[in-house]
Short mmCIF file of C-alpha atoms in Angstrom, two decimals:
data_model
loop_
_atom_site.label_atom_id
_atom_site.label_comp_id
_atom_site.label_asym_id
_atom_site.label_seq_id
_atom_site.Cartn_x
_atom_site.Cartn_y
_atom_site.Cartn_z
CA UNK A 1 53.56 26.29 22.45
CA UNK A 2 53.98 22.53 22.72
CA UNK A 3 52.56 20.73 19.68
CA UNK A 4 51.77 17.05 19.25
CA UNK A 5 51.29 15.63 15.75
CA UNK A 6 49.29 12.41 15.29
CA UNK A 7 49.37 10.37 12.09
CA UNK A 8 47.57 7.17 11.11
CA UNK A 9 47.55 4.88 8.12
CA UNK A 10 45.25 1.88 7.67
CA UNK A 11 46.85 -0.02 4.82
CA UNK A 12 50.14 0.67 3.03
CA UNK A 13 49.59 2.21 -0.38
CA UNK A 14 51.86 4.33 -2.49
CA UNK A 15 48.87 6.44 -3.59
CA UNK A 16 47.81 7.52 -0.10
CA UNK A 17 49.42 10.01 2.24
CA UNK A 18 52.12 8.20 4.25
CA UNK A 19 52.75 9.01 7.91
CA UNK A 20 55.96 10.74 6.89
CA UNK A 21 54.03 13.01 4.50
CA UNK A 22 51.35 13.73 7.23
CA UNK A 23 54.16 14.71 9.60
CA UNK A 24 55.89 16.95 7.02
CA UNK A 25 52.69 18.80 6.08
CA UNK A 26 51.66 19.27 9.73
CA UNK A 27 55.12 20.56 10.62
CA UNK A 28 55.08 23.04 7.70
CA UNK A 29 51.63 24.21 8.68
CA UNK A 30 52.61 24.91 12.28
CA UNK A 31 55.86 26.71 11.34
CA UNK A 32 53.84 28.93 8.97
CA UNK A 33 50.95 29.78 11.34
CA UNK A 34 52.82 29.86 14.63
CA UNK A 35 56.17 31.42 13.89
CA UNK A 36 58.47 31.86 16.94
CA UNK A 37 55.89 30.08 19.22
CA UNK A 38 56.96 26.47 18.78
CA UNK A 39 58.49 25.24 22.05
CA UNK A 40 58.36 21.51 21.00
CA UNK A 41 56.81 19.35 18.19
CA UNK A 42 56.35 15.65 19.21
CA UNK A 43 55.09 12.97 16.85
CA UNK A 44 52.77 9.98 17.48
CA UNK A 45 51.83 7.54 14.74
CA UNK A 46 49.92 4.29 14.26
CA UNK A 47 50.46 2.31 10.96
CA UNK A 48 48.12 -0.46 9.87
CA UNK A 49 45.45 0.51 12.31
CA UNK A 50 41.86 1.29 11.46
CA UNK A 51 40.12 4.56 12.43
CA UNK A 52 36.98 2.64 13.35
CA UNK A 53 38.01 2.47 17.03
CA UNK A 54 40.56 4.00 19.46
CA UNK A 55 42.46 0.70 20.18
CA UNK A 56 45.73 2.15 18.85
CA UNK A 57 48.92 2.11 20.93
CA UNK A 58 50.26 5.56 20.04
CA UNK A 59 46.82 7.19 20.23
CA UNK A 60 46.54 5.83 23.77
CA UNK A 61 49.97 7.18 24.57
CA UNK A 62 49.10 10.61 23.19
CA UNK A 63 45.88 10.80 25.22
CA UNK A 64 47.69 9.79 28.32
CA UNK A 65 50.31 12.53 27.79
CA UNK A 66 47.50 15.08 27.16
CA UNK A 67 46.00 14.07 30.49
CA UNK A 68 49.15 15.07 32.36
CA UNK A 69 49.33 18.40 30.57
CA UNK A 70 52.26 17.80 28.16
CA UNK A 71 50.76 19.64 25.13
CA UNK A 72 48.97 22.85 24.16
CA UNK A 73 47.88 21.76 20.72
CA UNK A 74 47.25 18.58 18.72
CA UNK A 75 47.76 18.70 14.98
CA UNK A 76 46.50 16.16 12.40
CA UNK A 77 46.64 16.17 8.66
CA UNK A 78 42.94 15.18 8.27
CA UNK A 79 40.07 14.69 10.74
CA UNK A 80 39.66 10.97 9.89
CA UNK A 81 43.27 10.30 10.83
CA UNK A 82 42.21 10.81 14.42
CA UNK A 83 38.97 8.87 14.18
CA UNK A 84 36.33 7.74 11.71
CA UNK A 85 33.73 7.11 14.44
CA UNK A 86 31.59 10.05 15.47
CA UNK A 87 31.31 8.92 19.09
CA UNK A 88 35.00 8.25 19.54
CA UNK A 89 35.88 11.62 17.92
CA UNK A 90 33.44 13.45 20.21
CA UNK A 91 34.97 11.80 23.27
CA UNK A 92 38.55 12.65 22.17
CA UNK A 93 37.63 16.23 21.33
CA UNK A 94 35.77 16.71 24.60
CA UNK A 95 38.95 15.54 26.37
CA UNK A 96 41.05 18.05 24.45
CA UNK A 97 38.70 20.89 25.40
CA UNK A 98 38.72 19.75 29.06
CA UNK A 99 42.54 20.07 29.08
CA UNK A 100 42.52 23.37 27.15
CA UNK A 101 44.35 21.79 24.21
CA UNK A 102 43.89 23.33 20.75
CA UNK A 103 42.88 20.94 17.94
CA UNK A 104 44.08 21.62 14.33
CA UNK A 105 43.21 19.65 11.27
CA UNK A 106 45.22 21.20 8.37
CA UNK A 107 43.34 19.71 5.43
CA UNK A 108 39.78 20.78 6.43
CA UNK A 109 41.18 24.13 7.90
CA UNK A 110 38.18 24.38 10.26
CA UNK A 111 38.06 27.03 12.91
CA UNK A 112 36.83 25.25 16.09
CA UNK A 113 36.64 28.47 18.06
CA UNK A 114 33.29 29.25 16.44
CA UNK A 115 30.01 27.29 16.75
CA UNK A 116 29.75 26.92 13.00
CA UNK A 117 33.33 25.64 12.82
CA UNK A 118 32.62 22.96 15.43
CA UNK A 119 29.46 21.89 13.60
CA UNK A 120 31.39 21.56 10.35
CA UNK A 121 34.04 19.49 12.08
CA UNK A 122 31.42 16.97 13.29
CA UNK A 123 29.75 16.84 9.89
CA UNK A 124 33.07 16.00 8.34
CA UNK A 125 33.59 13.12 10.81
CA UNK A 126 30.07 11.87 10.13
CA UNK A 127 30.91 11.64 6.38
CA UNK A 128 34.19 9.88 7.27
CA UNK A 129 32.35 7.32 9.32
CA UNK A 130 29.75 6.82 6.52
CA UNK A 131 32.66 6.33 4.02
CA UNK A 132 34.24 3.72 6.28
CA UNK A 133 31.00 1.81 6.71
CA UNK A 134 30.32 1.93 2.93
CA UNK A 135 33.82 0.54 2.17
CA UNK A 136 33.29 -2.17 4.79
CA UNK A 137 29.91 -3.12 3.32
CA UNK A 138 31.45 -3.34 -0.18
CA UNK A 139 34.29 -5.54 1.05
CA UNK A 140 31.78 -7.87 2.82
CA UNK A 141 29.54 -8.05 -0.25
CA UNK A 142 32.53 -8.89 -2.36
CA UNK A 143 33.68 -11.66 0.00
CA UNK A 144 30.15 -13.10 0.09
CA UNK A 145 30.06 -13.06 -3.66
CA UNK A 146 33.39 -14.88 -3.98
CA UNK A 147 32.34 -17.42 -1.26
CA UNK A 148 29.05 -18.21 -3.09
CA UNK A 149 31.09 -18.98 -6.21
CA UNK A 150 33.17 -21.46 -4.21
CA UNK A 151 36.44 -19.48 -3.90
CA UNK A 152 38.56 -19.20 -0.75
CA UNK A 153 38.08 -15.73 0.66
CA UNK A 154 41.19 -15.39 2.82
CA UNK A 155 42.87 -16.50 6.00
CA UNK A 156 44.85 -19.57 6.80
CA UNK A 157 43.77 -22.67 4.86
CA UNK A 158 42.07 -25.43 6.83
CA UNK A 159 43.91 -28.63 7.92
CA UNK A 160 44.70 -30.80 4.96
CA UNK A 161 44.73 -27.96 2.35
CA UNK A 162 47.03 -25.32 0.92
CA UNK A 163 46.08 -22.16 -0.93
CA UNK A 164 46.51 -21.93 -4.72
CA UNK A 165 45.99 -18.85 -6.96
CA UNK A 166 43.97 -19.51 -10.14
CA UNK A 167 42.86 -17.33 -13.06
CA UNK A 168 39.19 -17.40 -14.11
CA UNK A 169 38.01 -15.31 -17.00
CA UNK A 170 41.12 -13.19 -16.72
CA UNK A 171 40.67 -12.55 -12.99
CA UNK A 172 42.84 -13.90 -10.20
CA UNK A 173 41.13 -15.85 -7.47
CA UNK A 174 42.25 -18.17 -4.65
CA UNK A 175 41.10 -21.71 -4.01
CA UNK A 176 42.35 -24.48 -1.71
CA UNK A 177 43.90 -27.78 -2.86
CA UNK A 178 44.52 -30.93 -0.87
CA UNK A 179 47.96 -31.34 0.68
CA UNK A 180 48.87 -35.07 0.64
CA UNK A 181 50.61 -35.06 4.02
CA UNK A 182 47.83 -32.92 5.54
CA UNK A 183 45.16 -35.07 4.09
CA UNK A 184 46.70 -38.23 5.52
CA UNK A 185 47.13 -36.63 8.99
CA UNK A 186 43.64 -35.16 9.08
CA UNK A 187 41.99 -38.35 7.95
CA UNK A 188 43.92 -40.22 10.58
CA UNK A 189 42.58 -37.90 13.32
CA UNK A 190 39.00 -38.48 12.05
CA UNK A 191 39.57 -42.31 12.06
CA UNK A 192 41.17 -42.29 15.46
CA UNK A 193 38.33 -40.33 17.01
CA UNK A 194 35.65 -42.66 15.57
CA UNK A 195 37.48 -46.04 16.05
CA UNK A 196 38.49 -45.47 19.69
CA UNK A 197 35.21 -43.90 20.91
CA UNK A 198 37.13 -41.03 22.36
CA UNK A 199 35.71 -37.85 23.91
CA UNK A 200 37.61 -34.72 23.06
CA UNK A 201 39.23 -34.63 26.52
CA UNK A 202 40.03 -38.30 26.24
CA UNK A 203 41.61 -37.81 22.88
CA UNK A 204 43.69 -34.89 24.07
CA UNK A 205 44.98 -36.99 27.01
CA UNK A 206 45.76 -39.97 24.80
CA UNK A 207 47.65 -37.87 22.24
CA UNK A 208 49.67 -36.32 25.03
CA UNK A 209 50.67 -39.65 26.49
CA UNK A 210 51.60 -40.94 23.02
CA UNK A 211 53.61 -37.81 22.25
CA UNK A 212 51.38 -36.83 19.32
CA UNK A 213 51.75 -33.19 18.45
CA UNK A 214 50.37 -30.57 16.09
CA UNK A 215 52.25 -29.40 13.01
CA UNK A 216 53.67 -26.58 15.07
CA UNK A 217 55.09 -29.01 17.59
CA UNK A 218 52.73 -28.31 20.53
CA UNK A 219 50.37 -30.83 22.15
CA UNK A 220 46.79 -30.84 20.85
CA UNK A 221 44.13 -29.05 22.88
CA UNK A 222 40.44 -30.07 22.86
CA UNK A 223 39.69 -26.79 21.03
CA UNK A 224 42.06 -27.63 18.20
CA UNK A 225 40.77 -31.13 17.94
CA UNK A 226 37.18 -29.91 17.83
CA UNK A 227 38.10 -27.39 15.11
CA UNK A 228 39.52 -30.16 12.93
CA UNK A 229 36.74 -32.62 13.48
CA UNK A 230 33.97 -30.11 12.70
CA UNK A 231 35.58 -28.24 9.76
CA UNK A 232 33.17 -28.45 6.80
CA UNK A 233 35.60 -27.78 3.91
CA UNK A 234 36.96 -31.38 3.66
CA UNK A 235 33.62 -33.15 3.29
CA UNK A 236 31.88 -34.21 0.13
CA UNK A 237 29.07 -31.83 -0.92
CA UNK A 238 26.25 -34.48 -0.99
CA UNK A 239 22.52 -34.06 -0.48
CA UNK A 240 22.91 -35.48 3.05
CA UNK A 241 25.44 -32.75 3.89
CA UNK A 242 23.12 -30.11 2.48
CA UNK A 243 20.31 -31.42 4.80
CA UNK A 244 22.72 -31.25 7.79
CA UNK A 245 23.49 -27.58 7.28
CA UNK A 246 19.91 -26.65 6.29
CA UNK A 247 18.66 -28.29 9.53
CA UNK A 248 21.07 -26.07 11.45
CA UNK A 249 19.36 -22.96 9.92
CA UNK A 250 22.21 -21.92 7.64
CA UNK A 251 21.79 -19.80 4.51
CA UNK A 252 22.09 -22.26 1.64
CA UNK A 253 23.48 -20.46 -1.45
CA UNK A 254 23.01 -23.35 -3.98
CA UNK A 255 20.09 -25.68 -4.46
CA UNK A 256 20.12 -29.25 -3.12
CA UNK A 257 20.15 -30.89 -6.54
CA UNK A 258 23.61 -29.51 -7.26
CA UNK A 259 25.14 -31.27 -4.23
CA UNK A 260 26.49 -34.25 -6.11
CA UNK A 261 29.58 -35.02 -3.93
CA UNK A 262 32.13 -34.00 -6.60
CA UNK A 263 33.34 -30.95 -4.70
CA UNK A 264 33.93 -29.93 -1.15
CA UNK A 265 31.79 -27.54 1.03
CA UNK A 266 32.44 -23.87 1.38
CA UNK A 267 31.12 -22.02 4.48
CA UNK A 268 31.49 -18.26 4.89
CA UNK A 269 30.69 -16.21 8.02
CA UNK A 270 31.29 -18.89 10.70
CA UNK A 271 33.16 -16.52 12.93
CA UNK A 272 34.12 -12.84 13.37
CA UNK A 273 36.81 -10.90 15.20
CA UNK A 274 35.47 -8.34 17.66
CA UNK A 275 37.74 -6.36 20.03
CA UNK A 276 40.64 -8.60 18.98
CA UNK A 277 38.66 -11.69 20.09
CA UNK A 278 37.61 -14.52 17.78
CA UNK A 279 33.87 -15.16 18.24
CA UNK A 280 31.74 -17.84 16.56
CA UNK A 281 28.60 -16.70 14.81
CA UNK A 282 25.25 -18.56 15.01
CA UNK A 283 24.51 -20.93 12.09
CA UNK A 284 21.75 -18.56 10.94
CA UNK A 285 24.48 -16.16 9.74
CA UNK A 286 26.56 -18.81 7.87
CA UNK A 287 26.47 -18.84 4.05
CA UNK A 288 26.89 -22.47 2.83
CA UNK A 289 27.65 -23.32 -0.77
CA UNK A 290 29.62 -25.75 -2.93
CA UNK A 291 33.27 -25.06 -3.24
CA UNK A 292 35.45 -25.57 -6.37
CA UNK A 293 37.97 -27.51 -4.36
CA UNK A 294 38.34 -31.30 -3.93
CA UNK A 295 37.07 -33.10 -0.74
CA UNK A 296 38.85 -35.85 1.04
CA UNK A 297 36.46 -36.95 3.85
CA UNK A 298 33.40 -38.97 2.87
CA UNK A 299 29.98 -37.67 3.87
CA UNK A 300 29.23 -40.78 5.94
CA UNK A 301 32.42 -40.47 8.07
CA UNK A 302 32.01 -36.70 8.54
CA UNK A 303 28.38 -37.08 9.62
CA UNK A 304 29.34 -39.90 11.98
CA UNK A 305 31.69 -37.58 13.77
CA UNK A 306 29.12 -34.76 14.01
CA UNK A 307 26.58 -37.26 15.37
CA UNK A 308 28.99 -38.23 18.12
CA UNK A 309 29.18 -34.56 19.12
CA UNK A 310 25.44 -34.17 19.13
CA UNK A 311 25.08 -37.29 21.35
CA UNK A 312 27.66 -35.93 23.85
CA UNK A 313 26.55 -32.36 24.30
CA UNK A 314 28.77 -30.48 26.67
CA UNK A 315 27.10 -29.86 29.98
CA UNK A 316 27.96 -26.32 31.06
CA UNK A 317 26.61 -27.01 34.53
CA UNK A 318 29.54 -27.17 36.94
CA UNK A 319 29.92 -30.75 38.26
CA UNK A 320 32.37 -29.62 40.99
CA UNK A 321 32.70 -26.46 43.07
CA UNK A 322 34.89 -23.71 41.42
CA UNK A 323 38.15 -23.19 43.31
CA UNK A 324 38.72 -19.68 44.67
CA UNK A 325 41.67 -18.82 42.37
CA UNK A 326 40.41 -20.48 39.14
CA UNK A 327 40.94 -18.02 36.29
CA UNK A 328 43.20 -15.65 38.22
CA UNK A 329 46.08 -17.96 39.19
CA UNK A 330 49.13 -17.96 36.90
CA UNK A 331 52.27 -20.08 36.73
CA UNK A 332 55.67 -18.36 37.07
CA UNK A 333 56.18 -19.25 33.34
CA UNK A 334 53.28 -16.91 32.44
CA UNK A 335 50.69 -19.60 31.67
CA UNK A 336 47.29 -19.75 33.35
CA UNK A 337 46.99 -22.55 35.92
CA UNK A 338 44.07 -24.85 35.25
CA UNK A 339 42.26 -27.18 37.66
CA UNK A 340 42.49 -30.97 37.62
CA UNK A 341 40.53 -33.37 39.88
CA UNK A 342 41.51 -36.70 41.29
CA UNK A 343 39.21 -39.21 42.88
CA UNK A 344 40.06 -40.23 46.39
CA UNK A 345 39.95 -43.80 47.67
CA UNK A 346 37.26 -42.68 50.04
CA UNK A 347 35.08 -41.61 47.10
CA UNK A 348 35.62 -37.88 47.38
CA UNK A 349 37.49 -35.62 44.91
CA UNK A 350 40.65 -33.62 45.42
CA UNK A 351 41.37 -30.57 43.20
CA UNK A 352 44.79 -29.42 42.04
CA UNK A 353 46.04 -26.34 40.18
CA UNK A 354 48.50 -27.18 37.33
CA UNK A 355 50.37 -25.29 34.62
CA UNK A 356 48.30 -25.53 31.39
CA UNK A 357 51.29 -24.64 29.18
CA UNK A 358 53.47 -27.39 30.70
CA UNK A 359 50.66 -29.91 30.26
CA UNK A 360 50.07 -29.08 26.61
CA UNK A 361 53.61 -28.26 25.39
CA UNK A 362 55.77 -30.41 27.61
CA UNK A 363 58.23 -30.13 30.50
CA UNK A 364 60.71 -28.04 28.50
CA UNK A 365 58.56 -24.92 28.41
CA UNK A 366 58.00 -24.51 32.17
CA UNK A 367 60.30 -24.90 35.16
CA UNK A 368 57.43 -25.27 37.61
CA UNK A 369 57.02 -29.02 37.90
CA UNK A 370 54.78 -28.95 40.95
CA UNK A 371 50.97 -29.31 41.03
CA UNK A 372 49.56 -27.72 44.15
CA UNK A 373 46.32 -28.49 45.98
CA UNK A 374 43.61 -25.94 45.41
CA UNK A 375 42.71 -25.94 49.04
CA UNK A 376 46.23 -25.02 50.07
CA UNK A 377 46.48 -21.90 47.94
CA UNK A 378 42.92 -20.90 48.46
CA UNK A 379 43.40 -20.98 52.20
CA UNK A 380 46.49 -18.79 51.90
CA UNK A 381 44.46 -16.12 50.03
CA UNK A 382 41.73 -16.30 52.67
CA UNK A 383 44.26 -15.81 55.35
CA UNK A 384 45.51 -12.62 53.60
CA UNK A 385 41.93 -11.42 53.24
CA UNK A 386 41.40 -11.99 56.98
CA UNK A 387 44.51 -10.05 57.88
CA UNK A 388 43.14 -7.12 55.86
CA UNK A 389 39.82 -7.28 57.62
CA UNK A 390 41.62 -7.16 60.94
CA UNK A 391 43.96 -4.31 59.91
CA UNK A 392 43.03 -2.35 56.80
CA UNK A 393 46.62 -1.15 56.43
CA UNK A 394 47.69 -4.68 55.63
CA UNK A 395 46.29 -4.27 52.12
CA UNK A 396 49.18 -1.96 51.28
CA UNK A 397 51.55 -4.87 51.46
CA UNK A 398 49.88 -6.23 48.31
CA UNK A 399 49.17 -3.04 46.36
CA UNK A 400 51.73 -2.00 43.77
CA UNK A 401 52.65 1.60 44.30
CA UNK A 402 54.60 3.65 41.72
CA UNK A 403 57.46 5.63 43.25
CA UNK A 404 56.15 9.08 43.21
CA UNK A 405 58.74 11.87 43.60
CA UNK A 406 57.80 14.72 45.95
CA UNK A 407 55.77 17.40 44.18
CA UNK A 408 55.59 21.11 45.00
CA UNK A 409 52.47 22.29 46.73
CA UNK A 410 49.82 23.31 44.17
CA UNK A 411 49.11 26.53 46.22
CA UNK A 412 52.80 27.51 45.98
CA UNK A 413 52.74 27.10 42.23
CA UNK A 414 49.56 29.14 41.82
CA UNK A 415 51.10 31.88 44.02
CA UNK A 416 54.25 31.98 41.78
CA UNK A 417 52.09 32.16 38.62
CA UNK A 418 50.10 35.04 40.16
CA UNK A 419 53.30 36.87 41.14
CA UNK A 420 54.74 36.57 37.66
CA UNK A 421 51.50 37.69 36.10
CA UNK A 422 51.49 40.76 38.36
CA UNK A 423 55.04 41.52 37.37
CA UNK A 424 54.09 41.27 33.70
CA UNK A 425 51.20 43.70 34.29
CA UNK A 426 53.55 46.23 35.87
CA UNK A 427 56.11 45.79 33.10
CA UNK A 428 53.45 46.37 30.46
CA UNK A 429 52.47 49.61 32.24
CA UNK A 430 56.13 50.61 32.19
CA UNK A 431 56.39 49.69 28.52
CA UNK A 432 53.75 52.21 27.67
CA UNK A 433 55.70 54.98 29.40
CA UNK A 434 59.07 53.84 27.92
CA UNK A 435 57.88 53.57 24.30
CA UNK A 436 60.60 54.66 21.97
CA UNK A 437 63.33 54.62 24.66
CA UNK A 438 66.29 52.19 25.00
CA UNK A 439 64.53 50.60 28.08
CA UNK A 440 61.89 49.11 25.79
CA UNK A 441 63.97 46.14 24.66
CA UNK A 442 64.92 45.33 28.27
CA UNK A 443 61.30 45.44 29.45
CA UNK A 444 60.18 43.20 26.53
CA UNK A 445 63.01 40.75 27.31
CA UNK A 446 61.97 40.57 30.94
CA UNK A 447 58.29 39.99 30.00
CA UNK A 448 59.36 37.15 27.65
CA UNK A 449 61.40 35.56 30.51
CA UNK A 450 58.45 35.78 32.93
CA UNK A 451 56.09 34.34 30.26
CA UNK A 452 58.39 31.29 29.72
CA UNK A 453 58.54 30.85 33.57
CA UNK A 454 54.69 31.03 33.70
CA UNK A 455 54.31 28.45 30.99
CA UNK A 456 56.74 26.13 32.81
CA UNK A 457 54.84 26.62 36.12
CA UNK A 458 51.51 25.84 34.42
CA UNK A 459 52.98 22.57 33.02
CA UNK A 460 54.21 21.70 36.48
CA UNK A 461 50.76 22.60 37.87
CA UNK A 462 49.07 20.27 35.30
CA UNK A 463 51.39 17.44 36.24
CA UNK A 464 50.74 17.87 39.97
CA UNK A 465 46.96 17.93 39.40
CA UNK A 466 47.24 14.80 37.25
CA UNK A 467 49.32 13.05 39.91
CA UNK A 468 46.91 14.00 42.66
CA UNK A 469 44.08 12.60 40.50
CA UNK A 470 45.94 9.29 40.09
CA UNK A 471 46.49 9.07 43.86
CA UNK A 472 42.85 9.81 44.68
CA UNK A 473 41.74 7.19 42.10
CA UNK A 474 44.16 4.64 43.57
CA UNK A 475 42.75 5.32 47.05
CA UNK A 476 39.21 4.83 45.74
CA UNK A 477 40.20 1.57 44.11
CA UNK A 478 41.84 0.38 47.38
CA UNK A 479 38.80 1.23 49.45
CA UNK A 480 36.57 -0.60 46.92
CA UNK A 481 38.78 -3.67 47.15
CA UNK A 482 38.61 -3.56 50.96
CA UNK A 483 34.80 -3.39 50.84
CA UNK A 484 34.72 -6.44 48.48
CA UNK A 485 37.05 -8.41 50.74
CA UNK A 486 34.83 -7.61 53.79
CA UNK A 487 31.77 -8.67 51.83
CA UNK A 488 33.43 -12.01 50.89
CA UNK A 489 34.80 -12.82 54.34
CA UNK A 490 31.63 -11.79 56.27
CA UNK A 491 29.37 -13.79 53.99
CA UNK A 492 31.88 -16.57 53.10
CA UNK A 493 29.57 -19.42 53.91
CA UNK A 494 26.60 -17.83 52.26
CA UNK A 495 28.21 -17.41 48.84
CA UNK A 496 28.33 -20.24 46.34
CA UNK A 497 31.86 -21.37 45.20
CA UNK A 498 31.18 -19.59 41.86
CA UNK A 499 30.28 -16.33 43.59
CA UNK A 500 33.42 -16.53 45.86
CA UNK A 501 35.54 -17.00 42.76
CA UNK A 502 33.95 -14.00 40.98
CA UNK A 503 34.62 -11.74 43.99
CA UNK A 504 38.21 -12.98 44.25
CA UNK A 505 38.73 -12.24 40.50
CA UNK A 506 37.44 -8.66 40.97
CA UNK A 507 39.85 -8.00 43.85
CA UNK A 508 43.01 -9.80 42.77
CA UNK A 509 45.09 -8.04 40.18
CA UNK A 510 47.93 -10.67 39.86
CA UNK A 511 48.50 -14.02 41.52
CA UNK A 512 51.47 -16.09 40.57
CA UNK A 513 52.63 -19.52 41.98
CA UNK A 514 56.38 -20.33 41.38
CA UNK A 515 56.31 -23.80 42.97
CA UNK A 516 57.19 -22.55 46.39
CA UNK A 517 55.81 -19.08 46.99
CA UNK A 518 52.43 -17.43 46.15
CA UNK A 519 53.04 -13.89 44.89
CA UNK A 520 49.91 -11.73 45.31
CA UNK A 521 49.09 -8.24 44.02
CA UNK A 522 45.74 -6.61 44.64
#
């Protein structure tokens, strides 16, 4: 049998079972319960990954290998090492059953071949999920409690501050303290924004022309500037600031009469990370209180900046048509190519694709010095699409195909398996007759050889089936792309620019401009 061992560890701790210990215990279990049957024992492990989801590199690799028939059994030390989410666990276990892969969890020692065993397995996972959610709730409650007391709850300190560990009533806490250089730099950004009447885009452009960079040496982006100019931690906690956050609908943790301007503001819960993406929460979920740290921006100055933003609300309505390749075109350096627009003497507007990385970080980071007209590249793509409409086989010029080695015919493999199984049946009949004779050991040896050959043929069969499935799926994807291209080209004039862009993004897998050639992959 071919075994795969999966281990997972969320946070390093000397008290918990390490991945090495999980591997050792699983290996010992398999050697004890399957003596003489171990053909291979592969290991997969993810360290510093939560069991709350399946976004784990080695788990993905394991599941992909199971799909192509590489294993007969999966062994884990404990059920929650595989997953702490009932739905995810059910999906994984269903996949194992689909591929006839045995599942073994050595700590629970549950027999999944019986209905009661399966039920007990799911009950165990339910409790694991409940434990995870309880721990998460406790951590969140603790963080909220610390934030309400004005402590820094973690993460990088805001611009103008550094972290400092303090001891209060015998307990260690973290606060933020002003950094003189950071304070001077951040204050200068606030003053520059107010005194020059800049918009965020105008400020980004001005900083680039003047060679003004971030602490990390890159050019400022509008996102970074907005984050600095709206951060609440540096402002005096005055009654006016209290009114500002209360009007936004925030949860105010301290009464207004305590906002005397002697300390800075502390805001908890402004954003969250979901699916590895940073997302801003609505103000109604923010918890706002007085910090124990020192502020360095006056309430009047901070409110003046926020007023400027409220007066210049960003209009999300597109002013200009969206180019066909916006959001899907990349520079040869790996950066997304953005769109710039230039007014013509005639009064019209011309649109150009440019490397965003080169614009923000300078000429040293990107060899592609050429901007390119949007109309030029968009027309090239439309010409490719038209050629595919004329001859559907043209699409295969732009579809990446993995080199697939010739595979034996599935019928031939099944026939060989059937032949070997028939031979084993005959040998078993002979074994009954030859019991006690010298021929017995030769018959058993021949049966073992045939059994090994059958197992090898079954693995080959599984790989062929998996390869055929991939080919069929690739054919379906190609047909779907052709239909979308036909839909776009036939109704080209009827679609809005935004709709044309959305269809193009659904069809194009990769599109790279190197300054001379457009490389396209569908």
